[in-house]
Amino acid sequence: MYYGFDMGGSKIALGVYDPQRQLVWSKRIATPRDDYAQLLAALVSLTAEADALTGTGGSVGIGVPGLINPEDGTLFTANVPAARGRALAQDLSARLDREVRIDNDANCFALSEAWDEEFQHYPVVLGLILGTGVGGGLVVEGRPVSGRSGVTGEMGHMRLPLDALSVLGEGVPLPLCGCGKRGCMETLLSGRGFAWLFHHFYQQTLSAEAIAERYAQGDPQARAHTERFRALLAVCLGNLLTLIDPHLVVIGGGLSRFDAIYDGLAEQVQPHLLPVAKPPRFARARHGDAGGMRGAAFLHLK
């Protein structure tokens, strides 16, 4: 059996999956955010409950909102202060007497999608999250790629390509990113960036959801804005796809529910690729909020 923990700032969700990768049981509890001993105790207690339910000692994987230092296993996470600087996987492994694998939640998202029944035949899967920020993960042959410093997939902090200015105009200001820099793709491709761009061009403050509603109603500004955003997304994807050349790009996050961003995306990406390159398949994420649990559980599949 595979146990997957999705550990967030407010809740810990545990999903138990059978050998066919089907969910058989799940439970949520509040996250002990400020006490490391209580956090470990909560994870141990949930694991014991799962063991009692299944009659086995299942494998344990954890998805966390942050980065894991590949050298010593310590975490950098803003949302769970108790775990910051702690070697959570090693400490929990010692208490459970079994291997615990851990990865960031974006990699778990990508891994969950890569093991979807329809998607699992794709060798290289790029997961792209267009939500409050922009993140993602890379899965190759069913395993996540974390990289030298654990930051593979942090696509939101790549710089906007030069061609972005041909889409937006030379005079567009570049908002300050949370990382302290300007020109990060996250500032314009996130849900907040989508709304910010609409305000920049039309001097109206609307949420991404409200803009999508206006698009559905045929509003010309919302239509023009969405076409511009899709062109910007295609430009930014051009660099990523040239570097990674995935077979499949799975898009998650709030903007993934806006069908219009997929319309003609492959055709718009093509001019930004090498002449011999083919666009990948673009698909909406299938597993929503369950992706963190699924991906964490599936850290043990290979």
PDB file of C-alpha atoms in Angstrom:
ATOM      1  CA  MET A   1       0.000   0.000   0.000  1.00  0.00           C
ATOM      2  CA  TYR A   2       1.107   3.548  -0.712  1.00  0.00           C
ATOM      3  CA  TYR A   3       0.536   6.352   1.817  1.00  0.00           C
ATOM      4  CA  GLY A   4       0.681   9.927   0.572  1.00  0.00           C
ATOM      5  CA  PHE A   5       0.751  12.960   2.881  1.00  0.00           C
ATOM      6  CA  ASP A   6      -0.092  16.398   1.498  1.00  0.00           C
ATOM      7  CA  MET A   7       1.261  18.706   4.199  1.00  0.00           C
ATOM      8  CA  GLY A   8       0.066  22.296   3.937  1.00  0.00           C
ATOM      9  CA  GLY A   9      -0.021  25.319   6.162  1.00  0.00           C
ATOM     10  CA  SER A  10      -3.528  24.603   7.456  1.00  0.00           C
ATOM     11  CA  LYS A  11      -4.136  20.883   6.942  1.00  0.00           C
ATOM     12  CA  ILE A  12      -2.435  17.547   6.496  1.00  0.00           C
ATOM     13  CA  ALA A  13      -4.229  15.201   4.121  1.00  0.00           C
ATOM     14  CA  LEU A  14      -3.381  11.507   4.020  1.00  0.00           C
ATOM     15  CA  GLY A  15      -4.413   9.274   1.142  1.00  0.00           C
ATOM     16  CA  VAL A  16      -3.952   5.499   1.114  1.00  0.00           C
ATOM     17  CA  TYR A  17      -3.634   3.899  -2.333  1.00  0.00           C
ATOM     18  CA  ASP A  18      -3.690   0.252  -3.305  1.00  0.00           C
ATOM     19  CA  PRO A  19      -1.246  -1.411  -5.747  1.00  0.00           C
ATOM     20  CA  GLN A  20      -3.541  -0.380  -8.624  1.00  0.00           C
ATOM     21  CA  ARG A  21      -3.114   3.266  -7.520  1.00  0.00           C
ATOM     22  CA  GLN A  22      -6.729   3.549  -6.399  1.00  0.00           C
ATOM     23  CA  LEU A  23      -7.637   5.577  -3.316  1.00  0.00           C
ATOM     24  CA  VAL A  24      -8.977   3.347  -0.547  1.00  0.00           C
ATOM     25  CA  TRP A  25      -9.003   5.722   2.430  1.00  0.00           C
ATOM     26  CA  SER A  26      -8.224   9.331   3.276  1.00  0.00           C
ATOM     27  CA  LYS A  27      -8.234  11.616   6.295  1.00  0.00           C
ATOM     28  CA  ARG A  28      -7.494  15.260   7.035  1.00  0.00           C
ATOM     29  CA  ILE A  29      -6.317  16.932  10.217  1.00  0.00           C
ATOM     30  CA  ALA A  30      -5.153  20.417  11.135  1.00  0.00           C
ATOM     31  CA  THR A  31      -1.423  20.991  10.691  1.00  0.00           C
ATOM     32  CA  PRO A  32       0.576  21.560  13.883  1.00  0.00           C
ATOM     33  CA  ARG A  33       2.329  24.551  12.318  1.00  0.00           C
ATOM     34  CA  ASP A  34       4.454  25.735  15.213  1.00  0.00           C
ATOM     35  CA  ASP A  35       5.552  22.641  17.147  1.00  0.00           C
ATOM     36  CA  TYR A  36       7.843  20.119  15.465  1.00  0.00           C
ATOM     37  CA  ALA A  37       7.297  17.377  18.047  1.00  0.00           C
ATOM     38  CA  GLN A  38       3.540  17.671  17.587  1.00  0.00           C
ATOM     39  CA  LEU A  39       3.957  17.615  13.812  1.00  0.00           C
ATOM     40  CA  LEU A  40       5.949  14.398  13.949  1.00  0.00           C
ATOM     41  CA  ALA A  41       3.469  12.883  16.396  1.00  0.00           C
ATOM     42  CA  ALA A  42       0.565  13.731  14.066  1.00  0.00           C
ATOM     43  CA  LEU A  43       2.279  12.063  11.103  1.00  0.00           C
ATOM     44  CA  VAL A  44       3.132   8.995  13.170  1.00  0.00           C
ATOM     45  CA  SER A  45      -0.453   8.754  14.461  1.00  0.00           C
ATOM     46  CA  LEU A  46      -1.956   8.998  10.970  1.00  0.00           C
ATOM     47  CA  THR A  47       0.453   6.364   9.678  1.00  0.00           C
ATOM     48  CA  ALA A  48      -0.460   4.017  12.532  1.00  0.00           C
ATOM     49  CA  GLU A  49      -4.152   4.534  11.745  1.00  0.00           C
ATOM     50  CA  ALA A  50      -3.514   3.658   8.096  1.00  0.00           C
ATOM     51  CA  ASP A  51      -1.487   0.589   9.087  1.00  0.00           C
ATOM     52  CA  ALA A  52      -4.305  -0.611  11.308  1.00  0.00           C
ATOM     53  CA  LEU A  53      -6.825  -0.082   8.529  1.00  0.00           C
ATOM     54  CA  THR A  54      -4.830  -1.879   5.845  1.00  0.00           C
ATOM     55  CA  GLY A  55      -3.096  -4.475   7.993  1.00  0.00           C
ATOM     56  CA  THR A  56       0.219  -3.567   6.390  1.00  0.00           C
ATOM     57  CA  GLY A  57       3.096  -1.163   6.866  1.00  0.00           C
ATOM     58  CA  GLY A  58       2.591   0.976   3.794  1.00  0.00           C
ATOM     59  CA  SER A  59       5.240   3.130   2.146  1.00  0.00           C
ATOM     60  CA  VAL A  60       5.210   6.785   3.163  1.00  0.00           C
ATOM     61  CA  GLY A  61       5.645   9.817   0.915  1.00  0.00           C
ATOM     62  CA  ILE A  62       5.195  13.467   1.826  1.00  0.00           C
ATOM     63  CA  GLY A  63       4.554  16.505  -0.343  1.00  0.00           C
ATOM     64  CA  VAL A  64       5.543  19.813   1.218  1.00  0.00           C
ATOM     65  CA  PRO A  65       5.044  23.478   0.211  1.00  0.00           C
ATOM     66  CA  GLY A  66       8.709  24.319  -0.055  1.00  0.00           C
ATOM     67  CA  LEU A  67      12.135  23.083  -1.047  1.00  0.00           C
ATOM     68  CA  ILE A  68      14.223  20.194   0.215  1.00  0.00           C
ATOM     69  CA  ASN A  69      17.969  20.601   0.550  1.00  0.00           C
ATOM     70  CA  PRO A  70      19.328  17.587  -1.347  1.00  0.00           C
ATOM     71  CA  GLU A  71      22.505  17.553   0.728  1.00  0.00           C
ATOM     72  CA  ASP A  72      21.050  17.168   4.217  1.00  0.00           C
ATOM     73  CA  GLY A  73      17.303  16.770   3.679  1.00  0.00           C
ATOM     74  CA  THR A  74      16.343  19.908   5.591  1.00  0.00           C
ATOM     75  CA  LEU A  75      13.279  21.857   4.523  1.00  0.00           C
ATOM     76  CA  PHE A  76      12.735  25.434   3.528  1.00  0.00           C
ATOM     77  CA  THR A  77       9.025  26.070   3.927  1.00  0.00           C
ATOM     78  CA  ALA A  78       7.245  29.291   4.814  1.00  0.00           C
ATOM     79  CA  ASN A  79       3.821  27.764   5.451  1.00  0.00           C
ATOM     80  CA  VAL A  80       4.853  25.231   8.109  1.00  0.00           C
ATOM     81  CA  PRO A  81       7.289  27.018  10.443  1.00  0.00           C
ATOM     82  CA  ALA A  82       7.691  23.938  12.656  1.00  0.00           C
ATOM     83  CA  ALA A  83       9.330  22.026   9.798  1.00  0.00           C
ATOM     84  CA  ARG A  84      11.633  24.820   8.630  1.00  0.00           C
ATOM     85  CA  GLY A  85      15.262  23.708   8.758  1.00  0.00           C
ATOM     86  CA  ARG A  86      14.280  20.217   9.901  1.00  0.00           C
ATOM     87  CA  ALA A  87      15.183  16.907   8.273  1.00  0.00           C
ATOM     88  CA  LEU A  88      11.587  15.726   8.316  1.00  0.00           C
ATOM     89  CA  ALA A  89      11.990  12.625   6.140  1.00  0.00           C
ATOM     90  CA  GLN A  90      14.902  11.297   8.198  1.00  0.00           C
ATOM     91  CA  ASP A  91      13.257  12.032  11.533  1.00  0.00           C
ATOM     92  CA  LEU A  92       9.992  10.418  10.510  1.00  0.00           C
ATOM     93  CA  SER A  93      11.798   7.417   8.994  1.00  0.00           C
ATOM     94  CA  ALA A  94      13.449   6.753  12.345  1.00  0.00           C
ATOM     95  CA  ARG A  95      10.111   6.841  14.167  1.00  0.00           C
ATOM     96  CA  LEU A  96       8.261   4.685  11.633  1.00  0.00           C
ATOM     97  CA  ASP A  97      11.116   2.271  10.932  1.00  0.00           C
ATOM     98  CA  ARG A  98      10.567   2.554   7.185  1.00  0.00           C
ATOM     99  CA  GLU A  99      11.813   4.737   4.352  1.00  0.00           C
ATOM    100  CA  VAL A 100      10.052   8.085   4.016  1.00  0.00           C
ATOM    101  CA  ARG A 101      10.372   9.967   0.735  1.00  0.00           C
ATOM    102  CA  ILE A 102       9.667  13.669   0.472  1.00  0.00           C
ATOM    103  CA  ASP A 103       9.362  16.181  -2.353  1.00  0.00           C
ATOM    104  CA  ASN A 104       7.854  19.580  -2.967  1.00  0.00           C
ATOM    105  CA  ASP A 105       4.153  19.798  -3.682  1.00  0.00           C
ATOM    106  CA  ALA A 106       4.621  20.942  -7.288  1.00  0.00           C
ATOM    107  CA  ASN A 107       6.655  17.834  -8.084  1.00  0.00           C
ATOM    108  CA  CYS A 108       3.972  15.748  -6.394  1.00  0.00           C
ATOM    109  CA  PHE A 109       1.356  17.435  -8.565  1.00  0.00           C
ATOM    110  CA  ALA A 110       3.319  16.570 -11.708  1.00  0.00           C
ATOM    111  CA  LEU A 111       3.958  13.015 -10.546  1.00  0.00           C
ATOM    112  CA  SER A 112       0.274  12.457  -9.782  1.00  0.00           C
ATOM    113  CA  GLU A 113      -0.666  13.534 -13.286  1.00  0.00           C
ATOM    114  CA  ALA A 114       2.128  11.552 -14.928  1.00  0.00           C
ATOM    115  CA  TRP A 115       0.728   8.373 -13.349  1.00  0.00           C
ATOM    116  CA  ASP A 116      -2.816   9.058 -14.537  1.00  0.00           C
ATOM    117  CA  GLU A 117      -4.189   6.123 -16.521  1.00  0.00           C
ATOM    118  CA  GLU A 118      -4.340   8.172 -19.720  1.00  0.00           C
ATOM    119  CA  PHE A 119      -1.018   9.957 -19.248  1.00  0.00           C
ATOM    120  CA  GLN A 120       1.337   7.276 -17.909  1.00  0.00           C
ATOM    121  CA  HIS A 121       2.625   6.238 -21.347  1.00  0.00           C
ATOM    122  CA  TYR A 122       4.254   9.663 -21.864  1.00  0.00           C
ATOM    123  CA  PRO A 123       8.003   9.418 -21.039  1.00  0.00           C
ATOM    124  CA  VAL A 124       8.531  13.118 -20.226  1.00  0.00           C
ATOM    125  CA  VAL A 125       5.767  15.058 -18.477  1.00  0.00           C
ATOM    126  CA  LEU A 126       5.948  18.727 -17.570  1.00  0.00           C
ATOM    127  CA  GLY A 127       3.499  19.870 -14.899  1.00  0.00           C
ATOM    128  CA  LEU A 128       2.722  23.591 -14.974  1.00  0.00           C
ATOM    129  CA  ILE A 129       0.743  25.282 -12.199  1.00  0.00           C
ATOM    130  CA  LEU A 130      -0.903  28.595 -13.084  1.00  0.00           C
ATOM    131  CA  GLY A 131      -2.352  29.588  -9.727  1.00  0.00           C
ATOM    132  CA  THR A 132      -1.581  32.248  -7.150  1.00  0.00           C
ATOM    133  CA  GLY A 133       1.958  31.855  -8.418  1.00  0.00           C
ATOM    134  CA  VAL A 134       3.545  29.821 -11.193  1.00  0.00           C
ATOM    135  CA  GLY A 135       5.326  26.576 -10.441  1.00  0.00           C
ATOM    136  CA  GLY A 136       5.605  23.084 -11.697  1.00  0.00           C
ATOM    137  CA  GLY A 137       7.508  19.874 -11.841  1.00  0.00           C
ATOM    138  CA  LEU A 138       9.239  17.583 -14.295  1.00  0.00           C
ATOM    139  CA  VAL A 139       8.696  13.819 -14.401  1.00  0.00           C
ATOM    140  CA  VAL A 140      10.872  11.554 -16.519  1.00  0.00           C
ATOM    141  CA  GLU A 141       9.977   7.871 -16.898  1.00  0.00           C
ATOM    142  CA  GLY A 142       7.684   8.037 -13.883  1.00  0.00           C
ATOM    143  CA  ARG A 143      10.100   9.729 -11.496  1.00  0.00           C
ATOM    144  CA  PRO A 144      10.325  13.410 -10.494  1.00  0.00           C
ATOM    145  CA  VAL A 145      13.467  15.352 -11.329  1.00  0.00           C
ATOM    146  CA  SER A 146      14.565  17.631  -8.494  1.00  0.00           C
ATOM    147  CA  GLY A 147      17.979  18.824  -9.686  1.00  0.00           C
ATOM    148  CA  ARG A 148      21.160  19.919  -7.944  1.00  0.00           C
ATOM    149  CA  SER A 149      19.495  22.330  -5.520  1.00  0.00           C
ATOM    150  CA  GLY A 150      15.962  20.976  -5.514  1.00  0.00           C
ATOM    151  CA  VAL A 151      14.597  23.801  -7.674  1.00  0.00           C
ATOM    152  CA  THR A 152      13.845  21.979 -10.947  1.00  0.00           C
ATOM    153  CA  GLY A 153      10.378  23.079 -11.983  1.00  0.00           C
ATOM    154  CA  GLU A 154      10.479  26.542 -10.396  1.00  0.00           C
ATOM    155  CA  MET A 155       9.481  27.945 -13.774  1.00  0.00           C
ATOM    156  CA  GLY A 156       7.768  30.987 -12.340  1.00  0.00           C
ATOM    157  CA  HIS A 157      11.142  32.511 -11.523  1.00  0.00           C
ATOM    158  CA  MET A 158      12.583  32.203 -14.986  1.00  0.00           C
ATOM    159  CA  ARG A 159      12.854  35.563 -16.753  1.00  0.00           C
ATOM    160  CA  LEU A 160      10.354  36.716 -19.310  1.00  0.00           C
ATOM    161  CA  PRO A 161      11.764  36.101 -22.812  1.00  0.00           C
ATOM    162  CA  LEU A 162      12.531  39.019 -25.107  1.00  0.00           C
ATOM    163  CA  ASP A 163       9.588  38.117 -27.349  1.00  0.00           C
ATOM    164  CA  ALA A 164       7.231  38.854 -24.452  1.00  0.00           C
ATOM    165  CA  LEU A 165       7.705  42.541 -25.199  1.00  0.00           C
ATOM    166  CA  SER A 166       6.378  42.037 -28.721  1.00  0.00           C
ATOM    167  CA  VAL A 167       3.181  40.686 -27.147  1.00  0.00           C
ATOM    168  CA  LEU A 168       2.827  43.202 -24.315  1.00  0.00           C
ATOM    169  CA  GLY A 169       4.475  46.288 -25.779  1.00  0.00           C
ATOM    170  CA  GLU A 170       7.787  47.893 -24.926  1.00  0.00           C
ATOM    171  CA  GLY A 171       6.416  50.135 -22.190  1.00  0.00           C
ATOM    172  CA  VAL A 172       4.754  47.526 -19.987  1.00  0.00           C
ATOM    173  CA  PRO A 173       5.965  47.813 -16.374  1.00  0.00           C
ATOM    174  CA  LEU A 174       7.317  44.697 -14.716  1.00  0.00           C
ATOM    175  CA  PRO A 175       5.763  43.985 -11.290  1.00  0.00           C
ATOM    176  CA  LEU A 176       7.995  43.067  -8.371  1.00  0.00           C
ATOM    177  CA  CYS A 177       8.028  39.326  -7.743  1.00  0.00           C
ATOM    178  CA  GLY A 178       7.893  37.773  -4.281  1.00  0.00           C
ATOM    179  CA  CYS A 179      11.476  36.587  -4.814  1.00  0.00           C
ATOM    180  CA  GLY A 180      12.582  40.245  -4.904  1.00  0.00           C
ATOM    181  CA  LYS A 181      13.251  40.457  -8.652  1.00  0.00           C
ATOM    182  CA  ARG A 182      11.408  41.919 -11.622  1.00  0.00           C
ATOM    183  CA  GLY A 183      10.764  40.169 -14.905  1.00  0.00           C
ATOM    184  CA  CYS A 184       9.786  36.788 -13.442  1.00  0.00           C
ATOM    185  CA  MET A 185       7.253  34.900 -15.532  1.00  0.00           C
ATOM    186  CA  GLU A 186       5.176  34.340 -12.385  1.00  0.00           C
ATOM    187  CA  THR A 187       4.290  38.008 -12.144  1.00  0.00           C
ATOM    188  CA  LEU A 188       2.342  37.874 -15.423  1.00  0.00           C
ATOM    189  CA  LEU A 189       1.361  34.237 -15.966  1.00  0.00           C
ATOM    190  CA  SER A 190      -0.179  33.598 -12.549  1.00  0.00           C
ATOM    191  CA  GLY A 191      -3.829  34.215 -11.727  1.00  0.00           C
ATOM    192  CA  ARG A 192      -2.766  37.488 -10.133  1.00  0.00           C
ATOM    193  CA  GLY A 193      -0.747  38.342 -13.237  1.00  0.00           C
ATOM    194  CA  PHE A 194      -3.735  37.611 -15.448  1.00  0.00           C
ATOM    195  CA  ALA A 195      -5.794  40.111 -13.426  1.00  0.00           C
ATOM    196  CA  TRP A 196      -2.911  42.618 -13.258  1.00  0.00           C
ATOM    197  CA  LEU A 197      -2.526  42.636 -17.040  1.00  0.00           C
ATOM    198  CA  PHE A 198      -6.235  43.253 -17.495  1.00  0.00           C
ATOM    199  CA  HIS A 199      -5.998  46.260 -15.169  1.00  0.00           C
ATOM    200  CA  HIS A 200      -2.912  47.522 -16.986  1.00  0.00           C
ATOM    201  CA  PHE A 201      -4.597  47.507 -20.394  1.00  0.00           C
ATOM    202  CA  TYR A 202      -8.166  48.405 -19.433  1.00  0.00           C
ATOM    203  CA  GLN A 203      -7.865  50.223 -16.065  1.00  0.00           C
ATOM    204  CA  GLN A 204     -10.408  47.893 -14.478  1.00  0.00           C
ATOM    205  CA  THR A 205      -9.781  45.819 -11.368  1.00  0.00           C
ATOM    206  CA  LEU A 206     -11.318  42.387 -11.904  1.00  0.00           C
ATOM    207  CA  SER A 207     -10.445  38.931 -10.618  1.00  0.00           C
ATOM    208  CA  ALA A 208      -9.335  36.227 -13.013  1.00  0.00           C
ATOM    209  CA  GLU A 209     -12.683  34.505 -12.432  1.00  0.00           C
ATOM    210  CA  ALA A 210     -14.608  37.654 -13.325  1.00  0.00           C
ATOM    211  CA  ILE A 211     -12.596  38.112 -16.507  1.00  0.00           C
ATOM    212  CA  ALA A 212     -13.311  34.494 -17.480  1.00  0.00           C
ATOM    213  CA  GLU A 213     -17.021  35.120 -16.920  1.00  0.00           C
ATOM    214  CA  ARG A 214     -16.905  38.189 -19.150  1.00  0.00           C
ATOM    215  CA  TYR A 215     -15.091  36.139 -21.780  1.00  0.00           C
ATOM    216  CA  ALA A 216     -17.893  33.576 -21.751  1.00  0.00           C
ATOM    217  CA  GLN A 217     -20.379  36.413 -22.242  1.00  0.00           C
ATOM    218  CA  GLY A 218     -18.510  37.612 -25.319  1.00  0.00           C
ATOM    219  CA  ASP A 219     -17.039  40.765 -23.780  1.00  0.00           C
ATOM    220  CA  PRO A 220     -14.572  42.154 -26.385  1.00  0.00           C
ATOM    221  CA  GLN A 221     -12.041  43.357 -23.805  1.00  0.00           C
ATOM    222  CA  ALA A 222     -12.009  39.991 -22.041  1.00  0.00           C
ATOM    223  CA  ARG A 223     -11.656  38.274 -25.410  1.00  0.00           C
ATOM    224  CA  ALA A 224      -8.744  40.481 -26.496  1.00  0.00           C
ATOM    225  CA  HIS A 225      -7.109  40.118 -23.089  1.00  0.00           C
ATOM    226  CA  THR A 226      -7.330  36.323 -23.181  1.00  0.00           C
ATOM    227  CA  GLU A 227      -5.861  36.185 -26.675  1.00  0.00           C
ATOM    228  CA  ARG A 228      -2.974  38.376 -25.510  1.00  0.00           C
ATOM    229  CA  PHE A 229      -2.423  36.232 -22.413  1.00  0.00           C
ATOM    230  CA  ARG A 230      -2.425  33.033 -24.471  1.00  0.00           C
ATOM    231  CA  ALA A 231       0.148  34.560 -26.831  1.00  0.00           C
ATOM    232  CA  LEU A 232       2.303  35.489 -23.826  1.00  0.00           C
ATOM    233  CA  LEU A 233       1.966  31.975 -22.423  1.00  0.00           C
ATOM    234  CA  ALA A 234       3.015  30.539 -25.786  1.00  0.00           C
ATOM    235  CA  VAL A 235       6.111  32.761 -25.886  1.00  0.00           C
ATOM    236  CA  CYS A 236       7.152  31.689 -22.389  1.00  0.00           C
ATOM    237  CA  LEU A 237       6.441  28.044 -23.105  1.00  0.00           C
ATOM    238  CA  GLY A 238       8.660  28.248 -26.166  1.00  0.00           C
ATOM    239  CA  ASN A 239      11.774  28.479 -23.996  1.00  0.00           C
ATOM    240  CA  LEU A 240      10.634  25.754 -21.617  1.00  0.00           C
ATOM    241  CA  LEU A 241       9.689  23.363 -24.391  1.00  0.00           C
ATOM    242  CA  THR A 242      12.936  23.936 -26.245  1.00  0.00           C
ATOM    243  CA  LEU A 243      14.874  23.138 -23.077  1.00  0.00           C
ATOM    244  CA  ILE A 244      12.836  20.136 -21.887  1.00  0.00           C
ATOM    245  CA  ASP A 245      11.028  18.872 -25.024  1.00  0.00           C
ATOM    246  CA  PRO A 246       8.266  17.082 -23.085  1.00  0.00           C
ATOM    247  CA  HIS A 247       5.687  14.772 -24.599  1.00  0.00           C
ATOM    248  CA  LEU A 248       2.917  16.177 -22.397  1.00  0.00           C
ATOM    249  CA  VAL A 249       2.284  19.438 -20.554  1.00  0.00           C
ATOM    250  CA  VAL A 250      -0.339  19.166 -17.829  1.00  0.00           C
ATOM    251  CA  ILE A 251      -1.681  22.503 -16.579  1.00  0.00           C
ATOM    252  CA  GLY A 252      -3.080  22.913 -13.082  1.00  0.00           C
ATOM    253  CA  GLY A 253      -3.976  25.772 -10.774  1.00  0.00           C
ATOM    254  CA  GLY A 254      -6.917  28.145 -10.939  1.00  0.00           C
ATOM    255  CA  LEU A 255      -6.322  29.298 -14.512  1.00  0.00           C
ATOM    256  CA  SER A 256      -6.336  25.698 -15.747  1.00  0.00           C
ATOM    257  CA  ARG A 257     -10.129  25.726 -15.356  1.00  0.00           C
ATOM    258  CA  PHE A 258     -10.391  28.481 -17.984  1.00  0.00           C
ATOM    259  CA  ASP A 259     -10.837  26.488 -21.183  1.00  0.00           C
ATOM    260  CA  ALA A 260      -9.972  29.398 -23.454  1.00  0.00           C
ATOM    261  CA  ILE A 261      -6.277  29.315 -22.568  1.00  0.00           C
ATOM    262  CA  TYR A 262      -5.975  25.966 -24.367  1.00  0.00           C
ATOM    263  CA  ASP A 263      -7.650  27.080 -27.593  1.00  0.00           C
ATOM    264  CA  GLY A 264      -5.014  27.008 -30.310  1.00  0.00           C
ATOM    265  CA  LEU A 265      -2.173  26.953 -27.757  1.00  0.00           C
ATOM    266  CA  ALA A 266      -0.193  24.291 -29.616  1.00  0.00           C
ATOM    267  CA  GLU A 267      -0.426  26.301 -32.841  1.00  0.00           C
ATOM    268  CA  GLN A 268       0.691  29.471 -31.064  1.00  0.00           C
ATOM    269  CA  VAL A 269       3.643  27.684 -29.464  1.00  0.00           C
ATOM    270  CA  GLN A 270       4.927  26.222 -32.752  1.00  0.00           C
ATOM    271  CA  PRO A 271       6.616  29.411 -34.095  1.00  0.00           C
ATOM    272  CA  HIS A 272       8.645  29.664 -30.857  1.00  0.00           C
ATOM    273  CA  LEU A 273      10.133  26.181 -31.239  1.00  0.00           C
ATOM    274  CA  LEU A 274      12.945  24.885 -33.413  1.00  0.00           C
ATOM    275  CA  PRO A 275      11.723  23.985 -36.918  1.00  0.00           C
ATOM    276  CA  VAL A 276      12.158  20.264 -36.254  1.00  0.00           C
ATOM    277  CA  ALA A 277      10.326  20.340 -32.916  1.00  0.00           C
ATOM    278  CA  LYS A 278       6.707  19.376 -32.427  1.00  0.00           C
ATOM    279  CA  PRO A 279       4.462  20.866 -29.746  1.00  0.00           C
ATOM    280  CA  PRO A 280       3.558  18.517 -26.919  1.00  0.00           C
ATOM    281  CA  ARG A 281       0.050  17.571 -25.947  1.00  0.00           C
ATOM    282  CA  PHE A 282      -1.518  20.147 -23.619  1.00  0.00           C
ATOM    283  CA  ALA A 283      -4.036  18.877 -21.086  1.00  0.00           C
ATOM    284  CA  ARG A 284      -5.829  20.090 -17.996  1.00  0.00           C
ATOM    285  CA  ALA A 285      -4.837  18.429 -14.722  1.00  0.00           C
ATOM    286  CA  ARG A 286      -7.157  15.573 -13.828  1.00  0.00           C
ATOM    287  CA  HIS A 287      -6.807  15.162 -10.081  1.00  0.00           C
ATOM    288  CA  GLY A 288      -7.291  18.611  -8.571  1.00  0.00           C
ATOM    289  CA  ASP A 289      -6.849  18.863  -4.804  1.00  0.00           C
ATOM    290  CA  ALA A 290      -6.070  15.145  -4.567  1.00  0.00           C
ATOM    291  CA  GLY A 291      -2.914  15.582  -6.639  1.00  0.00           C
ATOM    292  CA  GLY A 292      -0.707  16.320  -3.634  1.00  0.00           C
ATOM    293  CA  MET A 293      -1.676  13.112  -1.835  1.00  0.00           C
ATOM    294  CA  ARG A 294      -1.473  11.009  -4.992  1.00  0.00           C
ATOM    295  CA  GLY A 295       1.897  12.339  -6.036  1.00  0.00           C
ATOM    296  CA  ALA A 296       3.356  11.938  -2.545  1.00  0.00           C
ATOM    297  CA  ALA A 297       2.153   8.335  -2.408  1.00  0.00           C
ATOM    298  CA  PHE A 298       3.559   7.630  -5.860  1.00  0.00           C
ATOM    299  CA  LEU A 299       7.064   8.771  -4.847  1.00  0.00           C
ATOM    300  CA  HIS A 300       7.558   5.074  -4.054  1.00  0.00           C
ATOM    301  CA  LEU A 301       6.435   3.690  -7.399  1.00  0.00           C
ATOM    302  CA  LYS A 302       9.960   3.632  -8.860  1.00  0.00           C
TER     303      LYS A 302
END
